[in-house]
Structures are given as structure tokens and as C-alpha cells.
Amino acid sequence: MRAILLREFGGVEHFYEAELPAPAVRAGDVLVRVRAASFNPVDYKRRAGHFGGALPLALGHDAAGVVEAVGEGVSGLSAGDEVCAFLGDSRGPQSNGGYAELVAVPAQLVARKPAGLSWTEAAAVPTAGLSAYEAIVRHAALSRGQSVLITGASGGVGSFAVPLCLRLGAASIVATAGSERSAAYLAELGVAKESVISHRGATPAELAERAIAANGGRRFDVALDLVGGDMKRLACEAVGFGGRVVTLVEEPEERAFPVFDGQKSPLFARSASLHFEMLGARAASGGPADWEIYREELSALLALIESGQIRSVRTEDLGALSVETVREGHRRLEAGGVQGKLAMTVG
């Protein structure tokens, strides 16, 4: 099979094309012929060496394609089924990432693709969609009538989070944007124009004041941090008593936030909670019983999209699987300002 591999950690110049044998199909696995794969910020972070791992490495956390074979013990899936898959983590149980023509992955990380989704739209769902679903549904436990602040809402995860919040009956969604293009995209997703605030040139305290004003002068029930740094501080400043902050972004030690300091932490002062969403945790260090939640949540999310209860995400197809396509995906995401998702066709 053709695959785009990473030779060493660092820049995009370390990607190269290789011909590899087809992955072995173990008991419990599904072999998928990949038709499309999508790009996520974690891809360029992994390329840069933030998480280590063995090299050479085929990156890519998302794939959509056709089942070619199933391993012993797999039920409910068979050759010819159209599926999308969460490919976990480079330390996880899949054979390789989505930048390849074939991937063997545990059946628990696979769900059927809705007929109405294109291959690239389906490939855009797993990582970003599951991250949003777990953050909003599982950690924040958002309920009807509550208010939500989302930082960096125009990217992949935010593109799923906004429709999910609307579907769950959020009374108010306030989102930050870094450009007019991002603000316009958020309006397309359903965020009221007056509820989009620019995060350029303002301190977290100033942004919290603006966000609270956009929420009718009330602090938020839920804040979702998709950016980190000052945006995480904004999320913590803006939640109210008993509020929930969910973050997908780790912080380096030099930017550590005094969460547990009773004098400095706004969370402690308001009896608010902080939740971490690391989607690949179960894939990296769990077992089959832990992985089942991926299939359940991915199936639930795809059912919402198929039924029209939430919209599919704007997905830009960068072209066919190649070294240059992969490099472009990484450059675009690393530069920032992407609305929705970036994907590529594979087979």
C-alpha cells in the first residue's frame, strides 16, 4: 500500500512516500481501504515531536473508507461496508494512521458512514466530532437553557461544538474569533452576530467582561477552551458559580494556571470545575472494554448528522494523497485561521 510517512520529528520536509505491506488483520480488527482522511492540529504537534513515538510513522487520526476484511470475533461489520474510523493515537491499537491506503483498526473505533456524507465529510467527523461530543455531552453535561462560551469556535472541534450546543437547547452561545472570516463562519453555524467577540488585542479579563456582557451580563454555565493560554484563562474567568470549564489543550509549565490556589483561582472562588478532554487517552492506554465508548459516541454523532439534527462540517478537500497534500494540510493548520476541516482523498 502507498503511505506518507514521517522520517523524523520536525518540519514538513520530513514527510516522504513509501510502499508498505498491507497491515495484518488481528482478532477484533477491521481492515479498511481508506477513501479519505482529514487533518487535525494534533497531527502537526505529533509531527513536531511533542508526543514522541517510534519512527517512521504514518500520521492521521481520521479515516473514511470501505471494509475489506474483518478479523475473528468481529460482528456487525462485513466486507463492503462504508465506515469512518477514529484512529486513536500513535501509541494506540491501530496499525497506522490515515495517511495510507489501508488501515487495520479495532472494530470498537469504527462506525457506519451515513450514505448522505461524502468521503471527505465523513473523514472530518471522528476526532473533531468526538472531541466536541465528549466535551459538551459527557464532561460539561450541557442541558437546555444553559449558556456556553466557546474559545476558538471556528476550527474543527468548534464546528461540531456549536451545532451540538444548539441541538441540546443552549439558551446562549458566545464565541471568540480571530478574524472577520471566522466571525462570518460562526454566523453560518448559528452563533448570533452580536455574540461573536474578537480576541485580538485584549486581556483575558477584558475578554471575560465582553463575553459576560454578550451573555446579558451573566456568567456562563459552561466554557469550552479550544485554544489554551489566555483563552483558557478567559474560560476560567467567565464561568459562574458551579460552572464547568472543559479544555482540550495542555499547557507548558511556564504557562501553568493556578487552578488550585484559593486566592488566585477564579474556579476555586466560584466552586467551578475544570475537566480535561484527551480523546486518545482510552486508545493509548486502555483495552477493548474502554474502546467501546468510541463506537457508541461516533455512531450517535453520525446519527445526528444523518437525521439533519446537526449539520455536517464545512470540509475543504486539498487533493489526493501525496507528500505535497500532506505538507499543505500541516502548513495550513499550523498557520491558523482555518474554518471547519481540511481533508484529502486517498483511494
mmCIF file of C-alpha atoms in Angstrom:
data_model
loop_
_atom_site.group_PDB
_atom_site.id
_atom_site.type_symbol
_atom_site.label_atom_id
_atom_site.label_comp_id
_atom_site.label_asym_id
_atom_site.label_seq_id
_atom_site.Cartn_x
_atom_site.Cartn_y
_atom_site.Cartn_z
ATOM 1 C CA MET A 1 0.000 0.000 0.000
ATOM 2 C CA ARG A 2 1.035 3.618 -0.525
ATOM 3 C CA ALA A 3 1.595 5.661 2.609
ATOM 4 C CA ILE A 4 3.022 9.049 3.519
ATOM 5 C CA LEU A 5 5.472 8.554 6.364
ATOM 6 C CA LEU A 6 7.314 10.850 8.744
ATOM 7 C CA ARG A 7 11.064 10.113 8.702
ATOM 8 C CA GLU A 8 11.979 12.215 11.747
ATOM 9 C CA PHE A 9 10.289 14.720 14.023
ATOM 10 C CA GLY A 10 10.425 18.337 12.928
ATOM 11 C CA GLY A 11 9.214 20.197 9.846
ATOM 12 C CA VAL A 12 7.044 19.127 6.919
ATOM 13 C CA GLU A 13 10.161 18.383 4.844
ATOM 14 C CA HIS A 14 10.445 15.086 6.733
ATOM 15 C CA PHE A 15 7.386 13.560 5.035
ATOM 16 C CA TYR A 16 8.069 11.036 2.259
ATOM 17 C CA GLU A 17 6.108 8.469 0.257
ATOM 18 C CA ALA A 18 6.672 4.743 0.771
ATOM 19 C CA GLU A 19 5.261 1.408 -0.346
ATOM 20 C CA LEU A 20 4.351 -0.799 2.623
ATOM 21 C CA PRO A 21 2.844 -4.271 3.004
ATOM 22 C CA ALA A 22 -0.858 -4.418 3.847
ATOM 23 C CA PRO A 23 -1.458 -4.391 7.611
ATOM 24 C CA ALA A 24 -2.142 -7.684 9.370
ATOM 25 C CA VAL A 25 -5.743 -8.142 10.497
ATOM 26 C CA ARG A 26 -5.795 -9.316 14.095
ATOM 27 C CA ALA A 27 -8.722 -10.754 16.032
ATOM 28 C CA GLY A 28 -11.179 -7.932 16.663
ATOM 29 C CA ASP A 29 -9.795 -5.774 13.840
ATOM 30 C CA VAL A 30 -11.412 -4.289 10.757
ATOM 31 C CA LEU A 31 -9.287 -3.718 7.639
ATOM 32 C CA VAL A 32 -10.388 -0.501 5.918
ATOM 33 C CA ARG A 33 -9.419 0.657 2.431
ATOM 34 C CA VAL A 34 -9.153 4.380 3.050
ATOM 35 C CA ARG A 35 -11.047 6.682 0.696
ATOM 36 C CA ALA A 36 -10.413 9.929 2.590
ATOM 37 C CA ALA A 37 -8.514 11.209 5.615
ATOM 38 C CA SER A 38 -8.649 14.514 7.456
ATOM 39 C CA PHE A 39 -6.130 16.722 9.223
ATOM 40 C CA ASN A 40 -6.213 17.824 12.868
ATOM 41 C CA PRO A 41 -3.972 20.134 14.929
ATOM 42 C CA VAL A 42 -2.719 17.104 16.852
ATOM 43 C CA ASP A 43 -1.140 15.918 13.577
ATOM 44 C CA TYR A 44 1.340 18.777 13.356
ATOM 45 C CA LYS A 45 2.011 18.633 17.084
ATOM 46 C CA ARG A 46 2.856 14.950 16.743
ATOM 47 C CA ARG A 47 4.984 15.691 13.653
ATOM 48 C CA ALA A 48 6.939 18.236 15.698
ATOM 49 C CA GLY A 49 7.720 15.558 18.295
ATOM 50 C CA HIS A 50 5.552 16.777 21.165
ATOM 51 C CA PHE A 51 4.371 13.236 21.947
ATOM 52 C CA GLY A 52 7.327 11.121 20.832
ATOM 53 C CA GLY A 53 6.742 7.648 19.401
ATOM 54 C CA ALA A 54 8.524 5.247 17.075
ATOM 55 C CA LEU A 55 9.608 6.324 13.592
ATOM 56 C CA PRO A 56 8.927 6.150 10.699
ATOM 57 C CA LEU A 57 5.291 6.980 11.370
ATOM 58 C CA ALA A 58 2.117 7.303 9.286
ATOM 59 C CA LEU A 59 0.134 10.099 10.924
ATOM 60 C CA GLY A 60 -3.577 10.795 10.649
ATOM 61 C CA HIS A 61 -6.252 10.313 13.316
ATOM 62 C CA ASP A 62 -9.275 10.105 10.974
ATOM 63 C CA ALA A 63 -10.252 7.935 8.023
ATOM 64 C CA ALA A 64 -13.322 7.026 5.998
ATOM 65 C CA GLY A 65 -13.424 4.084 3.637
ATOM 66 C CA VAL A 66 -14.681 0.614 2.769
ATOM 67 C CA VAL A 67 -14.255 -2.510 4.893
ATOM 68 C CA GLU A 68 -12.062 -5.056 3.075
ATOM 69 C CA ALA A 69 -11.912 -7.739 5.756
ATOM 70 C CA VAL A 70 -12.827 -8.357 9.378
ATOM 71 C CA GLY A 71 -10.895 -10.278 11.981
ATOM 72 C CA GLU A 72 -12.045 -13.122 14.163
ATOM 73 C CA GLY A 73 -14.739 -12.126 16.638
ATOM 74 C CA VAL A 74 -15.977 -9.035 14.790
ATOM 75 C CA SER A 75 -19.761 -8.796 14.417
ATOM 76 C CA GLY A 76 -21.977 -6.148 12.848
ATOM 77 C CA LEU A 77 -19.470 -5.219 10.132
ATOM 78 C CA SER A 78 -18.532 -7.033 6.937
ATOM 79 C CA ALA A 79 -16.609 -6.537 3.705
ATOM 80 C CA GLY A 80 -18.131 -3.783 1.571
ATOM 81 C CA ASP A 81 -19.495 -1.688 4.453
ATOM 82 C CA GLU A 82 -18.782 2.036 4.247
ATOM 83 C CA VAL A 83 -17.366 3.310 7.529
ATOM 84 C CA CYS A 84 -15.441 6.060 9.238
ATOM 85 C CA ALA A 85 -12.867 5.407 11.927
ATOM 86 C CA PHE A 86 -11.133 7.161 14.785
ATOM 87 C CA LEU A 87 -7.505 6.106 14.523
ATOM 88 C CA GLY A 88 -6.714 6.927 18.084
ATOM 89 C CA ASP A 89 -3.159 7.755 18.834
ATOM 90 C CA SER A 90 0.253 6.744 17.504
ATOM 91 C CA ARG A 91 0.559 4.723 20.723
ATOM 92 C CA GLY A 92 -2.880 3.196 20.139
ATOM 93 C CA PRO A 93 -4.112 -0.136 18.786
ATOM 94 C CA GLN A 94 -4.445 0.697 15.070
ATOM 95 C CA SER A 95 -1.824 -0.446 12.541
ATOM 96 C CA ASN A 96 -1.045 3.043 11.231
ATOM 97 C CA GLY A 97 -2.592 6.469 10.683
ATOM 98 C CA GLY A 98 -4.894 7.646 7.935
ATOM 99 C CA TYR A 99 -2.198 8.932 5.572
ATOM 100 C CA ALA A 100 -2.220 5.497 3.910
ATOM 101 C CA GLU A 101 -4.321 3.373 1.574
ATOM 102 C CA LEU A 102 -5.145 0.728 4.204
ATOM 103 C CA VAL A 103 -5.521 0.668 7.965
ATOM 104 C CA ALA A 104 -6.334 -2.119 10.420
ATOM 105 C CA VAL A 105 -8.221 -0.804 13.418
ATOM 106 C CA PRO A 106 -10.213 -2.368 16.282
ATOM 107 C CA ALA A 107 -13.907 -2.603 15.420
ATOM 108 C CA GLN A 108 -14.740 -0.528 18.504
ATOM 109 C CA LEU A 109 -13.192 2.520 16.819
ATOM 110 C CA VAL A 110 -15.339 2.185 13.685
ATOM 111 C CA ALA A 111 -18.901 3.299 12.819
ATOM 112 C CA ARG A 112 -21.000 3.103 9.670
ATOM 113 C CA LYS A 113 -20.814 6.100 7.344
ATOM 114 C CA PRO A 114 -24.151 7.797 6.570
ATOM 115 C CA ALA A 115 -24.963 7.468 2.869
ATOM 116 C CA GLY A 116 -25.506 11.219 2.544
ATOM 117 C CA LEU A 117 -21.978 12.169 3.594
ATOM 118 C CA SER A 118 -19.145 12.416 1.083
ATOM 119 C CA TRP A 119 -15.929 10.587 1.871
ATOM 120 C CA THR A 120 -14.148 13.763 2.932
ATOM 121 C CA GLU A 121 -17.109 14.905 5.061
ATOM 122 C CA ALA A 122 -17.142 11.524 6.806
ATOM 123 C CA ALA A 123 -13.382 11.615 7.373
ATOM 124 C CA ALA A 124 -13.791 15.031 9.012
ATOM 125 C CA VAL A 125 -16.018 13.665 11.774
ATOM 126 C CA PRO A 126 -14.173 11.296 14.146
ATOM 127 C CA THR A 127 -11.510 13.298 16.008
ATOM 128 C CA ALA A 128 -13.096 16.752 15.954
ATOM 129 C CA GLY A 129 -16.643 15.453 16.319
ATOM 130 C CA LEU A 130 -15.882 13.058 19.160
ATOM 131 C CA SER A 131 -13.840 15.710 20.976
ATOM 132 C CA ALA A 132 -16.786 18.110 20.820
ATOM 133 C CA TYR A 133 -19.274 15.400 21.784
ATOM 134 C CA GLU A 134 -17.298 14.264 24.819
ATOM 135 C CA ALA A 135 -16.606 17.837 25.923
ATOM 136 C CA ILE A 136 -20.200 19.069 25.621
ATOM 137 C CA VAL A 137 -22.241 15.948 26.372
ATOM 138 C CA ARG A 138 -20.051 13.935 28.731
ATOM 139 C CA HIS A 139 -17.929 16.470 30.636
ATOM 140 C CA ALA A 140 -19.997 19.663 30.560
ATOM 141 C CA ALA A 141 -23.324 17.788 30.677
ATOM 142 C CA LEU A 142 -24.932 20.762 28.941
ATOM 143 C CA SER A 143 -28.680 20.960 29.424
ATOM 144 C CA ARG A 144 -31.452 23.023 27.870
ATOM 145 C CA GLY A 145 -31.471 26.694 28.832
ATOM 146 C CA GLN A 146 -27.812 26.894 29.852
ATOM 147 C CA SER A 147 -25.212 29.284 28.437
ATOM 148 C CA VAL A 148 -21.930 28.370 26.735
ATOM 149 C CA LEU A 149 -18.708 30.236 25.949
ATOM 150 C CA ILE A 150 -16.508 28.650 23.252
ATOM 151 C CA THR A 151 -12.999 29.924 22.542
ATOM 152 C CA GLY A 152 -11.629 29.357 19.043
ATOM 153 C CA ALA A 153 -15.002 28.105 17.852
ATOM 154 C CA SER A 154 -14.407 28.288 14.086
ATOM 155 C CA GLY A 155 -11.990 25.355 13.868
ATOM 156 C CA GLY A 156 -12.787 21.667 13.559
ATOM 157 C CA VAL A 157 -13.911 20.955 17.130
ATOM 158 C CA GLY A 158 -15.835 24.221 17.380
ATOM 159 C CA SER A 159 -17.594 23.444 14.107
ATOM 160 C CA PHE A 160 -19.149 20.438 15.831
ATOM 161 C CA ALA A 161 -19.500 22.022 19.275
ATOM 162 C CA VAL A 162 -21.706 24.919 18.141
ATOM 163 C CA PRO A 163 -24.328 22.709 16.405
ATOM 164 C CA LEU A 164 -24.278 20.283 19.346
ATOM 165 C CA CYS A 165 -24.940 23.120 21.794
ATOM 166 C CA LEU A 166 -27.811 24.345 19.624
ATOM 167 C CA ARG A 167 -29.228 20.812 19.407
ATOM 168 C CA LEU A 168 -29.084 20.456 23.195
ATOM 169 C CA GLY A 169 -31.024 23.690 23.658
ATOM 170 C CA ALA A 170 -28.359 26.137 24.817
ATOM 171 C CA ALA A 171 -30.014 29.455 25.599
ATOM 172 C CA SER A 172 -26.907 31.438 24.687
ATOM 173 C CA ILE A 173 -23.693 30.689 22.789
ATOM 174 C CA VAL A 174 -20.897 33.265 22.863
ATOM 175 C CA ALA A 175 -17.793 32.520 20.801
ATOM 176 C CA THR A 176 -14.406 34.115 20.223
ATOM 177 C CA ALA A 177 -12.992 34.704 16.747
ATOM 178 C CA GLY A 178 -9.658 35.966 15.461
ATOM 179 C CA SER A 179 -10.786 37.317 12.095
ATOM 180 C CA GLU A 180 -13.797 38.594 10.190
ATOM 181 C CA ARG A 181 -13.795 35.374 8.146
ATOM 182 C CA SER A 182 -14.033 33.322 11.314
ATOM 183 C CA ALA A 183 -16.801 35.562 12.643
ATOM 184 C CA ALA A 184 -18.766 35.134 9.398
ATOM 185 C CA TYR A 185 -18.319 31.362 9.584
ATOM 186 C CA LEU A 186 -19.600 31.300 13.161
ATOM 187 C CA ALA A 187 -22.705 33.143 11.991
ATOM 188 C CA GLU A 188 -23.191 30.364 9.401
ATOM 189 C CA LEU A 189 -23.004 27.822 12.221
ATOM 190 C CA GLY A 190 -25.748 29.633 14.112
ATOM 191 C CA VAL A 191 -23.959 31.950 16.545
ATOM 192 C CA ALA A 192 -25.689 35.338 16.719
ATOM 193 C CA LYS A 193 -23.562 38.136 15.248
ATOM 194 C CA GLU A 194 -23.646 40.106 18.493
ATOM 195 C CA SER A 195 -22.434 37.001 20.365
ATOM 196 C CA VAL A 196 -19.123 36.758 18.478
ATOM 197 C CA ILE A 197 -16.286 38.644 20.158
ATOM 198 C CA SER A 198 -12.816 39.304 18.756
ATOM 199 C CA HIS A 199 -9.963 38.085 20.938
ATOM 200 C CA ARG A 200 -7.386 40.306 19.249
ATOM 201 C CA GLY A 201 -5.549 42.820 21.437
ATOM 202 C CA ALA A 202 -7.436 42.228 24.673
ATOM 203 C CA THR A 203 -6.509 40.747 28.040
ATOM 204 C CA PRO A 204 -8.367 37.732 29.447
ATOM 205 C CA ALA A 205 -10.085 39.997 31.980
ATOM 206 C CA GLU A 206 -11.230 42.388 29.231
ATOM 207 C CA LEU A 207 -12.453 39.492 27.117
ATOM 208 C CA ALA A 208 -14.318 38.000 30.069
ATOM 209 C CA GLU A 209 -16.071 41.335 30.575
ATOM 210 C CA ARG A 210 -17.089 41.448 26.890
ATOM 211 C CA ALA A 211 -18.219 37.822 26.882
ATOM 212 C CA ILE A 212 -20.323 38.263 30.010
ATOM 213 C CA ALA A 213 -21.876 41.410 28.511
ATOM 214 C CA ALA A 214 -22.740 39.436 25.358
ATOM 215 C CA ASN A 215 -24.422 36.886 27.630
ATOM 216 C CA GLY A 216 -26.758 39.506 29.057
ATOM 217 C CA GLY A 217 -24.492 40.359 31.969
ATOM 218 C CA ARG A 218 -24.490 36.795 33.309
ATOM 219 C CA ARG A 219 -21.573 34.450 33.781
ATOM 220 C CA PHE A 220 -21.606 31.165 31.863
ATOM 221 C CA ASP A 221 -22.748 27.720 32.884
ATOM 222 C CA VAL A 222 -20.174 26.112 30.573
ATOM 223 C CA ALA A 223 -16.938 27.319 28.955
ATOM 224 C CA LEU A 224 -15.165 25.249 26.301
ATOM 225 C CA ASP A 225 -11.477 26.071 25.751
ATOM 226 C CA LEU A 226 -10.176 25.027 22.331
ATOM 227 C CA VAL A 227 -7.145 27.347 22.222
ATOM 228 C CA GLY A 228 -5.293 27.330 25.540
ATOM 229 C CA GLY A 229 -3.127 30.069 27.033
ATOM 230 C CA ASP A 230 -5.023 33.312 27.556
ATOM 231 C CA MET A 231 -8.183 31.709 26.159
ATOM 232 C CA LYS A 232 -8.118 29.094 28.920
ATOM 233 C CA ARG A 233 -7.766 31.905 31.440
ATOM 234 C CA LEU A 234 -10.735 33.654 29.789
ATOM 235 C CA ALA A 235 -12.822 30.489 30.117
ATOM 236 C CA CYS A 236 -11.968 30.216 33.814
ATOM 237 C CA GLU A 237 -12.705 33.904 34.433
ATOM 238 C CA ALA A 238 -16.083 33.798 32.677
ATOM 239 C CA VAL A 239 -17.855 30.831 34.299
ATOM 240 C CA GLY A 240 -20.274 31.337 37.143
ATOM 241 C CA PHE A 241 -20.925 29.530 40.412
ATOM 242 C CA GLY A 242 -20.883 25.781 39.858
ATOM 243 C CA GLY A 243 -19.812 26.297 36.243
ATOM 244 C CA ARG A 244 -17.859 23.774 34.185
ATOM 245 C CA VAL A 245 -14.750 24.552 32.147
ATOM 246 C CA VAL A 246 -13.700 21.897 29.631
ATOM 247 C CA THR A 247 -10.315 22.202 27.928
ATOM 248 C CA LEU A 248 -8.767 20.212 25.094
ATOM 249 C CA VAL A 249 -5.413 21.974 25.346
ATOM 250 C CA GLU A 250 -2.498 21.161 27.623
ATOM 251 C CA GLU A 251 -0.285 23.959 28.926
ATOM 252 C CA PRO A 252 3.520 24.072 29.222
ATOM 253 C CA GLU A 253 4.880 24.520 32.717
ATOM 254 C CA GLU A 254 5.807 28.156 32.109
ATOM 255 C CA ARG A 255 2.138 28.942 31.350
ATOM 256 C CA ALA A 256 0.740 26.978 34.265
ATOM 257 C CA PHE A 257 -2.507 28.398 35.616
ATOM 258 C CA PRO A 258 -3.019 28.488 39.419
ATOM 259 C CA VAL A 259 -6.109 26.271 39.375
ATOM 260 C CA PHE A 260 -5.705 25.065 42.956
ATOM 261 C CA ASP A 261 -4.722 28.368 44.574
ATOM 262 C CA GLY A 262 -7.685 29.519 46.627
ATOM 263 C CA GLN A 263 -6.549 33.150 46.439
ATOM 264 C CA LYS A 264 -5.782 33.278 42.695
ATOM 265 C CA SER A 265 -8.034 30.730 41.031
ATOM 266 C CA PRO A 266 -11.406 32.027 39.786
ATOM 267 C CA LEU A 267 -12.571 28.419 39.645
ATOM 268 C CA PHE A 268 -11.958 27.865 43.342
ATOM 269 C CA ALA A 269 -13.660 31.156 44.182
ATOM 270 C CA ARG A 270 -16.834 30.127 42.304
ATOM 271 C CA SER A 271 -16.859 26.427 43.178
ATOM 272 C CA ALA A 272 -16.452 25.704 39.470
ATOM 273 C CA SER A 273 -14.921 22.581 37.954
ATOM 274 C CA LEU A 274 -12.227 22.000 35.324
ATOM 275 C CA HIS A 275 -12.406 18.987 33.001
ATOM 276 C CA PHE A 276 -9.775 17.680 30.593
ATOM 277 C CA GLU A 277 -10.779 16.090 27.286
ATOM 278 C CA MET A 278 -7.969 13.977 25.833
ATOM 279 C CA LEU A 279 -9.773 11.924 23.210
ATOM 280 C CA GLY A 280 -6.949 9.462 22.594
ATOM 281 C CA ALA A 281 -6.493 8.509 26.256
ATOM 282 C CA ARG A 282 -8.507 5.283 26.069
ATOM 283 C CA ALA A 283 -6.931 4.314 22.745
ATOM 284 C CA ALA A 284 -3.414 4.904 24.064
ATOM 285 C CA SER A 285 -3.607 3.097 27.382
ATOM 286 C CA GLY A 286 -6.964 1.315 27.603
ATOM 287 C CA GLY A 287 -8.253 -2.013 26.333
ATOM 288 C CA PRO A 288 -11.211 -3.259 24.264
ATOM 289 C CA ALA A 289 -13.716 -2.635 27.052
ATOM 290 C CA ASP A 290 -12.566 1.005 27.238
ATOM 291 C CA TRP A 291 -12.717 1.482 23.453
ATOM 292 C CA GLU A 292 -16.415 0.656 23.071
ATOM 293 C CA ILE A 293 -17.354 4.217 24.024
ATOM 294 C CA TYR A 294 -15.758 5.442 20.778
ATOM 295 C CA ARG A 295 -18.147 3.390 18.645
ATOM 296 C CA GLU A 296 -21.156 4.377 20.753
ATOM 297 C CA GLU A 297 -20.415 8.100 20.637
ATOM 298 C CA LEU A 298 -19.324 8.155 16.989
ATOM 299 C CA SER A 299 -22.492 6.282 15.981
ATOM 300 C CA ALA A 300 -24.638 8.705 17.998
ATOM 301 C CA LEU A 301 -22.932 11.715 16.424
ATOM 302 C CA LEU A 302 -23.259 10.346 12.883
ATOM 303 C CA ALA A 303 -26.945 9.619 13.520
ATOM 304 C CA LEU A 304 -27.481 13.272 14.478
ATOM 305 C CA ILE A 305 -25.803 14.360 11.242
ATOM 306 C CA GLU A 306 -27.690 11.827 9.111
ATOM 307 C CA SER A 307 -31.050 12.911 10.547
ATOM 308 C CA GLY A 308 -30.272 16.588 9.980
ATOM 309 C CA GLN A 309 -30.357 17.425 13.691
ATOM 310 C CA ILE A 310 -26.873 18.858 13.378
ATOM 311 C CA ARG A 311 -25.141 19.959 10.193
ATOM 312 C CA SER A 312 -22.100 18.366 8.624
ATOM 313 C CA VAL A 313 -18.954 20.446 8.904
ATOM 314 C CA ARG A 314 -17.534 22.597 6.130
ATOM 315 C CA THR A 315 -14.736 20.438 4.729
ATOM 316 C CA GLU A 316 -12.121 21.558 2.211
ATOM 317 C CA ASP A 317 -10.646 18.808 0.017
ATOM 318 C CA LEU A 318 -6.950 19.568 -0.502
ATOM 319 C CA GLY A 319 -6.495 16.901 -3.175
ATOM 320 C CA ALA A 320 -5.227 13.338 -3.471
ATOM 321 C CA LEU A 321 -2.884 11.522 -1.090
ATOM 322 C CA SER A 322 0.643 12.792 -1.731
ATOM 323 C CA VAL A 323 3.579 14.252 0.122
ATOM 324 C CA GLU A 324 2.663 17.759 -1.021
ATOM 325 C CA THR A 325 -1.004 17.393 0.013
ATOM 326 C CA VAL A 326 0.054 16.298 3.493
ATOM 327 C CA ARG A 327 2.541 19.140 3.741
ATOM 328 C CA GLU A 328 -0.122 21.650 2.704
ATOM 329 C CA GLY A 329 -2.565 20.339 5.314
ATOM 330 C CA HIS A 330 0.037 20.727 8.037
ATOM 331 C CA ARG A 331 1.117 24.189 6.884
ATOM 332 C CA ARG A 332 -2.469 25.450 6.733
ATOM 333 C CA LEU A 333 -3.431 24.157 10.169
ATOM 334 C CA GLU A 334 -0.211 25.312 11.805
ATOM 335 C CA ALA A 335 -0.663 28.818 10.376
ATOM 336 C CA GLY A 336 -4.136 29.005 11.957
ATOM 337 C CA GLY A 337 -7.307 30.619 10.714
ATOM 338 C CA VAL A 338 -8.847 27.506 9.116
ATOM 339 C CA GLN A 339 -12.649 27.446 9.229
ATOM 340 C CA GLY A 340 -14.021 23.933 9.582
ATOM 341 C CA LYS A 341 -11.900 20.977 8.474
ATOM 342 C CA LEU A 342 -9.221 20.099 5.914
ATOM 343 C CA ALA A 343 -9.216 16.668 4.272
ATOM 344 C CA MET A 344 -7.726 14.713 1.371
ATOM 345 C CA THR A 345 -8.910 11.883 -0.850
ATOM 346 C CA VAL A 346 -6.924 8.673 -0.636
ATOM 347 C CA GLY A 347 -8.328 5.875 -2.797
#
